[in-house]
Tab-separated table of C-alpha atoms in Angstrom:
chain	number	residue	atom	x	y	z
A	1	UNK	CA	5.251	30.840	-34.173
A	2	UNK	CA	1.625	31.981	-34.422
A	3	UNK	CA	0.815	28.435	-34.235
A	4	UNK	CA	2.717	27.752	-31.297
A	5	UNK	CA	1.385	30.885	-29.295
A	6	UNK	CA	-2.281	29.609	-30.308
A	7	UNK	CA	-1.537	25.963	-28.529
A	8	UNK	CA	-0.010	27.774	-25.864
A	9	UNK	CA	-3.194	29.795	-25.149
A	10	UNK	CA	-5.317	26.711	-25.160
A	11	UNK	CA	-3.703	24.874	-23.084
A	12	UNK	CA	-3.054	27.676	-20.204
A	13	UNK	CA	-7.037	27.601	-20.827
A	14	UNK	CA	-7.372	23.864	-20.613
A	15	UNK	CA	-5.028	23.756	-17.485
A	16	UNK	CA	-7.552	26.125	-15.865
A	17	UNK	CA	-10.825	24.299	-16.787
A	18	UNK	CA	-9.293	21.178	-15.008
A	19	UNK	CA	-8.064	22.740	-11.981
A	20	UNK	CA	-11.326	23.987	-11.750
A	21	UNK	CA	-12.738	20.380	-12.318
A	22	UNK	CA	-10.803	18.149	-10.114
A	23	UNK	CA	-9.451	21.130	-7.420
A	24	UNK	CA	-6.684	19.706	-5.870
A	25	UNK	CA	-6.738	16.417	-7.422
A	26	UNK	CA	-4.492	18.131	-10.681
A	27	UNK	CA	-1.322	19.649	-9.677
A	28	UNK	CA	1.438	21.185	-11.418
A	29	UNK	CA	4.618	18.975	-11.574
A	30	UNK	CA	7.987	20.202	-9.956
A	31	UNK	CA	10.528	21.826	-11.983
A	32	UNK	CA	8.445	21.532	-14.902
A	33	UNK	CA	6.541	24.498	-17.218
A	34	UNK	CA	4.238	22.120	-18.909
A	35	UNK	CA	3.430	18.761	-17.286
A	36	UNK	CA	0.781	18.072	-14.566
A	37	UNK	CA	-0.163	15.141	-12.426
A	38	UNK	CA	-3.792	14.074	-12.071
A	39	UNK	CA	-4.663	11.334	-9.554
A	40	UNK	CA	-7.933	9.280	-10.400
A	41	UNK	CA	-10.110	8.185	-7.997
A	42	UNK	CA	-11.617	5.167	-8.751
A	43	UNK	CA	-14.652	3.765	-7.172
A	44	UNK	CA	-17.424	0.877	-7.200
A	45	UNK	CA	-20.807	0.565	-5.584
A	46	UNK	CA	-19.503	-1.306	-2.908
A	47	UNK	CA	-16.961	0.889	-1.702
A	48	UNK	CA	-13.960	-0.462	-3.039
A	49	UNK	CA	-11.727	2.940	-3.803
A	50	UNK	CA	-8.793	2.422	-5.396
A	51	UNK	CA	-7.139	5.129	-7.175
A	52	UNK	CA	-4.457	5.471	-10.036
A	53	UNK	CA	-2.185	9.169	-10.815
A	54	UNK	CA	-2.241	10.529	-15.073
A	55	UNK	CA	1.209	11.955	-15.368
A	56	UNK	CA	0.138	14.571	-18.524
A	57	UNK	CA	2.972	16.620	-20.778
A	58	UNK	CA	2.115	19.456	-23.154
A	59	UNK	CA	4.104	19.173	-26.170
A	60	UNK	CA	4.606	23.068	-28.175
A	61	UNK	CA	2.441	20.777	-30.785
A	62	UNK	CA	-1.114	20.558	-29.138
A	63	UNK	CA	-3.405	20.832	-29.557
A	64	UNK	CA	-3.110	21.784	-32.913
A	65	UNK	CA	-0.680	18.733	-34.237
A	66	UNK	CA	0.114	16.705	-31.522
A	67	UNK	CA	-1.689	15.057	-28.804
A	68	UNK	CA	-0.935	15.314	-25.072
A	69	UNK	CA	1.963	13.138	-23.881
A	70	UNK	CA	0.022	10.794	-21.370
A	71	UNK	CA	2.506	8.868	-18.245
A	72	UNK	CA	-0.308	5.915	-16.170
A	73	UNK	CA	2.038	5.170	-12.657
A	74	UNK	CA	0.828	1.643	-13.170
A	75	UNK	CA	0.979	1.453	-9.160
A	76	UNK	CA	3.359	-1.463	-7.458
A	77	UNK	CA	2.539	-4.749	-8.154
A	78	UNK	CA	3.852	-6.199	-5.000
A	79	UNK	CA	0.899	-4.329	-3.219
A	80	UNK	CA	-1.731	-5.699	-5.538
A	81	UNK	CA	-3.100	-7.223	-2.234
A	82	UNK	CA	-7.027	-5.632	-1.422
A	83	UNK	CA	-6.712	-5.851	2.159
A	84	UNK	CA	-3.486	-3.481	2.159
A	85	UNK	CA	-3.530	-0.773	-0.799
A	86	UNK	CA	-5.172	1.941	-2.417
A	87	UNK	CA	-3.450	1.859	-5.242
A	88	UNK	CA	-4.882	0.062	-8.770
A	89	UNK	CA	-1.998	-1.790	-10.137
A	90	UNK	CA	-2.317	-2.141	-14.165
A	91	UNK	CA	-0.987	-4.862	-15.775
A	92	UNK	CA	0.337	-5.099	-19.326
A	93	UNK	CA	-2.997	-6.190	-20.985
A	94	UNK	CA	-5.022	-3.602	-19.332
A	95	UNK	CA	-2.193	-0.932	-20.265
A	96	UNK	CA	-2.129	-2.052	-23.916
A	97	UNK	CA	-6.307	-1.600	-24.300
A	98	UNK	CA	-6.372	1.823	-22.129
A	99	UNK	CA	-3.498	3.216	-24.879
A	100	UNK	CA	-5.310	1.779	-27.708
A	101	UNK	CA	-8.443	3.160	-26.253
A	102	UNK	CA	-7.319	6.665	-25.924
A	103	UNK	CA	-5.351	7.079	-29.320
A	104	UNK	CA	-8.931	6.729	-31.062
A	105	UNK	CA	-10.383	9.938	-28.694
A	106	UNK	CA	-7.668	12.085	-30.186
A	107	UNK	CA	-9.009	14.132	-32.772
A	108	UNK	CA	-6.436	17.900	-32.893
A	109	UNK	CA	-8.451	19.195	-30.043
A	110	UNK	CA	-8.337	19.805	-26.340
A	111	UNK	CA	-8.640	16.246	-24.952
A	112	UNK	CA	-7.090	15.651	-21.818
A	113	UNK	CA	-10.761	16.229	-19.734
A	114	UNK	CA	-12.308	13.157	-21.884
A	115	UNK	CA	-8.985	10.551	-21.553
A	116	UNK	CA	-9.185	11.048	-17.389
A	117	UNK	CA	-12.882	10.620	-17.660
A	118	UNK	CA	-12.616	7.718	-20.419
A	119	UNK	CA	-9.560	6.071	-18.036
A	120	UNK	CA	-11.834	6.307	-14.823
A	121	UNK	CA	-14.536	4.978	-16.350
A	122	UNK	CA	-12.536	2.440	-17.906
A	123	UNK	CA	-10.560	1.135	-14.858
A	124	UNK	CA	-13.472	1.319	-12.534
A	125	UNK	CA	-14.838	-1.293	-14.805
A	126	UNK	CA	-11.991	-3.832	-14.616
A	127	UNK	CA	-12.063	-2.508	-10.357
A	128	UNK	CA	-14.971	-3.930	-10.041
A	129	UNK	CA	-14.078	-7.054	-12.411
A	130	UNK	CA	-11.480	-7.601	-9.382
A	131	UNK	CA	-13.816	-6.837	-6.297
A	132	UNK	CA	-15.959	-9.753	-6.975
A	133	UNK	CA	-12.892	-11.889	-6.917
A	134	UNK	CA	-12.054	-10.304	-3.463
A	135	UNK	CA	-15.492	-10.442	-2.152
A	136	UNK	CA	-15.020	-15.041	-2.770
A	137	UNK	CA	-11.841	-14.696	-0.662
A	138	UNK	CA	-13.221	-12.509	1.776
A	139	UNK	CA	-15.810	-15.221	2.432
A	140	UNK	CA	-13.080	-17.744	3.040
A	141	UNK	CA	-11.413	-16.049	5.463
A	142	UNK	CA	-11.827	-17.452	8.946
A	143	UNK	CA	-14.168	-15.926	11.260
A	144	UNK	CA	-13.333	-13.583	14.567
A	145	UNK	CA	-13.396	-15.941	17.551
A	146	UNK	CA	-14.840	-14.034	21.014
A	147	UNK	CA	-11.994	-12.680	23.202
A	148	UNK	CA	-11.626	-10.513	26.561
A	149	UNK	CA	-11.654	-6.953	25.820
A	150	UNK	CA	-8.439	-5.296	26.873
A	151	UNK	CA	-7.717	-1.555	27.151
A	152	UNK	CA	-4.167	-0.705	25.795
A	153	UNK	CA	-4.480	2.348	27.241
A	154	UNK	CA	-5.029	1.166	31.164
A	155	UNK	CA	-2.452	-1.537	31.236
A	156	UNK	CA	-0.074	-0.467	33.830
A	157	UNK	CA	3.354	0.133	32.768
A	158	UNK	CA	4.859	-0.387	36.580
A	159	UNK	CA	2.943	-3.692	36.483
A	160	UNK	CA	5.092	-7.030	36.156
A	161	UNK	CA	4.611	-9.683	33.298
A	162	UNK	CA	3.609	-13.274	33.624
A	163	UNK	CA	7.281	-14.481	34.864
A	164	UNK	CA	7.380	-11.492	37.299
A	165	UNK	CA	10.627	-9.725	35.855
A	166	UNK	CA	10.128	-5.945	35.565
A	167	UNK	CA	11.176	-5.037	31.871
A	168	UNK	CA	14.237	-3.445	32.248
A	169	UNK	CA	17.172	-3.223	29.672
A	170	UNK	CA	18.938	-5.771	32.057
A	171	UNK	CA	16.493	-8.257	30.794
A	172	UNK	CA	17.391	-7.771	27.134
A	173	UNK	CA	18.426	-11.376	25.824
A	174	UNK	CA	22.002	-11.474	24.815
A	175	UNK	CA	23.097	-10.592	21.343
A	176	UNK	CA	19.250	-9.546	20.924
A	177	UNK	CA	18.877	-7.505	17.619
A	178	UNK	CA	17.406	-3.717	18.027
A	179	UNK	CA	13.521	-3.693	18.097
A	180	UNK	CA	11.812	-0.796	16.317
A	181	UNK	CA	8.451	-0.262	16.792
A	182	UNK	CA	5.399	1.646	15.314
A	183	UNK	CA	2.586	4.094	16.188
A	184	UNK	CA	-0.593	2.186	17.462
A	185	UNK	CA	-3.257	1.733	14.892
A	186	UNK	CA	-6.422	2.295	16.139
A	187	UNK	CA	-9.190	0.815	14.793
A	188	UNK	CA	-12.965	0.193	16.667
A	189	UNK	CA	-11.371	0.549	20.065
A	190	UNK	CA	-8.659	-1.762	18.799
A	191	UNK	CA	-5.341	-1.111	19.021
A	192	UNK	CA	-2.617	-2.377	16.274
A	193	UNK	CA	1.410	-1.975	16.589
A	194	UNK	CA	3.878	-3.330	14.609
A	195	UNK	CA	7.659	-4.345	15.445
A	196	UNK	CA	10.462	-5.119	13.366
A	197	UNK	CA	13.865	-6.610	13.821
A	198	UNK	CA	16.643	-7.061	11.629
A	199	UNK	CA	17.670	-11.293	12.425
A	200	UNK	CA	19.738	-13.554	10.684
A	201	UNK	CA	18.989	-17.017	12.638
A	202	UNK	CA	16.126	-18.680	14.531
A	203	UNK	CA	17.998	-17.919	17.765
A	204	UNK	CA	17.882	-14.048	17.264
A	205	UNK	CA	13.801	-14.308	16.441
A	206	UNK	CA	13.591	-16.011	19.807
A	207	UNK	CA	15.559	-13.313	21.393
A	208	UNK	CA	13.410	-10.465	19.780
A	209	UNK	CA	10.112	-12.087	21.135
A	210	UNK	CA	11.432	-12.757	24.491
A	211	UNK	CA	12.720	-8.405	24.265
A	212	UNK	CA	9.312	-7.677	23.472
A	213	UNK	CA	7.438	-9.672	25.994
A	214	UNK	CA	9.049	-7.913	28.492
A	215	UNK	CA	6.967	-5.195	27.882
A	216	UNK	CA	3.714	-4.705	29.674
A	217	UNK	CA	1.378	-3.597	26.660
A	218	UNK	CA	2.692	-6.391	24.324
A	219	UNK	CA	2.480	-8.985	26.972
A	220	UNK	CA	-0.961	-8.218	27.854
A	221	UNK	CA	-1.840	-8.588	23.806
A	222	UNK	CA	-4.548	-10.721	22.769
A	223	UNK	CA	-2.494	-11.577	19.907
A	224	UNK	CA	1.185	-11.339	18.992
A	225	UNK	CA	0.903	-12.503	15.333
A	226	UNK	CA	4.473	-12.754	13.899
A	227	UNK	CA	6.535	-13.933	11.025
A	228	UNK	CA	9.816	-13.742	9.699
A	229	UNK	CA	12.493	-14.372	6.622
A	230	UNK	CA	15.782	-15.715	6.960
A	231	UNK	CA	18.486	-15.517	3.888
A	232	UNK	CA	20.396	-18.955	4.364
A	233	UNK	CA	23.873	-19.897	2.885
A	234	UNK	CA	23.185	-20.856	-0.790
A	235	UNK	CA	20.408	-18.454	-1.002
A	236	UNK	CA	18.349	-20.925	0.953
A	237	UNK	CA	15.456	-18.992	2.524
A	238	UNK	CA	14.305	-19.971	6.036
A	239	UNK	CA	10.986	-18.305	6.773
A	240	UNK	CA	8.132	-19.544	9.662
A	241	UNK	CA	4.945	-17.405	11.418
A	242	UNK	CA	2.902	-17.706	13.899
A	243	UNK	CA	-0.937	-16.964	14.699
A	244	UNK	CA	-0.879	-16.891	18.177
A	245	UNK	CA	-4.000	-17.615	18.368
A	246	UNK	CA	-5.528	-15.408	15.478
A	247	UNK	CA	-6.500	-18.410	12.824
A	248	UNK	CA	-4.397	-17.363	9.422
A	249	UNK	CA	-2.443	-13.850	10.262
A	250	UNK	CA	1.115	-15.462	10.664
A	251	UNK	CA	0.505	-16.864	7.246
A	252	UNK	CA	-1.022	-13.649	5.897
A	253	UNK	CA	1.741	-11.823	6.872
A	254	UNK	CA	4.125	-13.973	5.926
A	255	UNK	CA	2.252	-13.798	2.553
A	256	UNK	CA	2.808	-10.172	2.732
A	257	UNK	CA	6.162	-10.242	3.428
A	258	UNK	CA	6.840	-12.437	0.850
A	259	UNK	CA	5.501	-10.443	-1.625
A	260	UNK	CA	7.361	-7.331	-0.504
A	261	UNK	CA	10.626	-10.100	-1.229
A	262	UNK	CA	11.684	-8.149	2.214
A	263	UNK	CA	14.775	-10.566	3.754
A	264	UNK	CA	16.189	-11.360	7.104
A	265	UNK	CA	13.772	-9.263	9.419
A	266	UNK	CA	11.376	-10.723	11.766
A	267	UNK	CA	7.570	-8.956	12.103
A	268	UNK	CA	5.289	-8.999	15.170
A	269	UNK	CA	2.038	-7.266	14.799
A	270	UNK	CA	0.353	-6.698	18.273
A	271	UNK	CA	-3.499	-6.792	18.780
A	272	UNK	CA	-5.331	-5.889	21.945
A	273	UNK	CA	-8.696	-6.578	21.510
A	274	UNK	CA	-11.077	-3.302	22.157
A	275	UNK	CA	-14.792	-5.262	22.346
A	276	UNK	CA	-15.980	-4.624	18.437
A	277	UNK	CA	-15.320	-7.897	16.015
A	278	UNK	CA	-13.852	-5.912	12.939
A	279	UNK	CA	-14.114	-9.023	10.420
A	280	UNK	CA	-12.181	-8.972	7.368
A	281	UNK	CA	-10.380	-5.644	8.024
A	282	UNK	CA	-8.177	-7.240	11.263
A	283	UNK	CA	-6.219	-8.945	8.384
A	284	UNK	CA	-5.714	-5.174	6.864
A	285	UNK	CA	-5.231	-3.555	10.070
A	286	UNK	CA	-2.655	-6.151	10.803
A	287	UNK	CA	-0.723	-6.028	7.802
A	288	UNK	CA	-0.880	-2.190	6.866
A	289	UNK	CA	0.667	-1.469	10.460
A	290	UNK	CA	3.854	-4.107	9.299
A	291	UNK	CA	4.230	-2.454	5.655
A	292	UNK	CA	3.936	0.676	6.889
A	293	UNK	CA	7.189	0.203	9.762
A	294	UNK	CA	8.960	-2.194	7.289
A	295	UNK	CA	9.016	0.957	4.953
A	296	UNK	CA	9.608	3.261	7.299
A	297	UNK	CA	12.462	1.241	8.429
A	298	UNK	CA	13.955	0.623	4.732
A	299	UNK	CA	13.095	-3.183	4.234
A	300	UNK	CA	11.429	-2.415	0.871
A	301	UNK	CA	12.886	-1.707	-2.254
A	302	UNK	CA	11.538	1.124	-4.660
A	303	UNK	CA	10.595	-0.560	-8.012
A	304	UNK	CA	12.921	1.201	-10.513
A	305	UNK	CA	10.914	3.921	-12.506
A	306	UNK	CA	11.005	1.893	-15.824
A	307	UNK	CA	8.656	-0.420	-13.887
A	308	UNK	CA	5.878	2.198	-12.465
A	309	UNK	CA	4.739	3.775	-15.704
A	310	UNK	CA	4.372	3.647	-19.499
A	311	UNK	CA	3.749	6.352	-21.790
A	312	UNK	CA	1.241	6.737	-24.820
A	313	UNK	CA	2.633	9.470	-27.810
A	314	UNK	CA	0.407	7.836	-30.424
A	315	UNK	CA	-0.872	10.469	-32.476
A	316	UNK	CA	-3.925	8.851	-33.299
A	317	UNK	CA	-6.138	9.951	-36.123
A	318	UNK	CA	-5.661	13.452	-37.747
């Protein structure tokens, strides 16, 4: 019992030191006396932050037997993509050296300080590993073509479209799905918004984009980029996008979509073009507006918990 009282001293003592260290980066998990959740910033000289969360459990055991019981959320591998997440996804290899790694730091002592600072340092190594390979694609990526500026917040919601209907819900295409729609990213003086349909044929796409062109703002667009995913009989899947006129975001969001394995919805990402080229990060504008309403709107799946993290309870040397 003695023992016991002495670990449970040090760690109260250890929990403070780190609270201290990384502020509000270490909290204390819910419903729980003794485990804590630590998220890791990771970061390279070029700006490329990325960050992964330490789940950490104190055993009755350590410090003076036992070491910490250590839980890496390995982050979601369908968002691996760099133009759209912050999180670090970890794959198996990586996760096997980063155990093996921190089972020879143990040594019956207060240690949870030097594994964060060992995984940081660690992962921002294989982080930047991976940015190099981002910075080649970046490079490939097409370049931003000059376009009229247009001010999403002037266009005139009284003022008819290109076919001179007013929009009105007596325009609404027959057996057209419901349209949700997102908040406007804003970005340089450009304006993002995302809109999302549940369709199961070609027919019912057509309808959706024919809703939404009734509208003022998304008429005046400089680009209605849009794909979607249609579950066929036999499991067949019919999928198609479209630029309009932005070289490669129908196919990068279709890419995205696609990875998310989301299934019959349709995705139309509006862009009205504010007067400052934003390069590479249209494509994450663009899709971080659709995975953000395609969540919101319950098209992606959770990736059951067995999936997001392993644990290490090696005990290392004595």
């Amino acid at each position: 019992m003695e023992k016991f009282a002495q670990n449970l001293s040090q760690q109260e003592e250890e929990v403070l030191a780190l609270s201290s260290i990384y502020g509000d980066l270490f909290t204390k998990e819910q419903d729980s006396e003794s485990s804590y959740l630590c998220r890791v910033p990771l970061q390279t000289e070029e700006d490329w932050y990325r960050e992964v969360k330490v789940r950490i459990h104190f055993p009755p055991t350590y410090p003076s037997d036992e070491p910490p019981l250590l839980e890496l959320v390995r982050g979601n591998p369908r968002f691996m993509d760099h133009l759209t997440s912050k999180e670090f996804y970890v794959d198996d290899d990586t996760l096997k050296e980063l155990l093996e790694g921190l089972s020879q730091l143990w040594e019956n002592c207060e240690v949870v300080f030097t594994w964060i600072e060992w995984i940081k340092e660690f992962l921002e190594e294989r982080l930047r590993e991976k940015v190099e390979l981002w910075k080649q694609e970046l490079q490939e990526l097409p370049e931003e073509k000059e376009q009229a500026v247009v001010d999403y917040d002037q266009i005139d919601e009284d003022e008819e479209v290109a076919d001179g209907k007013p929009s009105t819900g007596a325009d609404k295409p027959v057996n057209c799905p419901e349209i949700f729609s997102g908040e406007p990213l804003v970005d340089r003086k450009s304006v993002f918004v995302a809109h999302v349909a549940t369709v199961r044929s070609v027919e019912e796409v057509k309808a959706v984009m024919q809703t939404l062109l009734q509208d003022k703002k998304v008429a005046r667009a400089t680009h209605n980029m849009s794909a979607y995913r249609i579950v066929q009989e036999g499991d067949i899947m019919l999928q198609d996008n479209d630029d309009d006129g932005e070289t490669a975001a129908g196919r990068r969001l279709l890419h995205l979509m696609q990875i998310l394995d989301v299934k019959n919805v349709f995705v139309v990402v509006s862009r009205w073009y504010g007067g400052i080229p934003l390069h590479a990060d249209r494509f994450k504008d663009i899709n971080n507006c659709a995975r953000d309403l395609l969540e919101q709107c319950g098209y992606i799946e959770e990736e059951s918990s067995d999936k997001k993290a392993s644990k290490s309870k090696k005990k290392g040397k004595k």
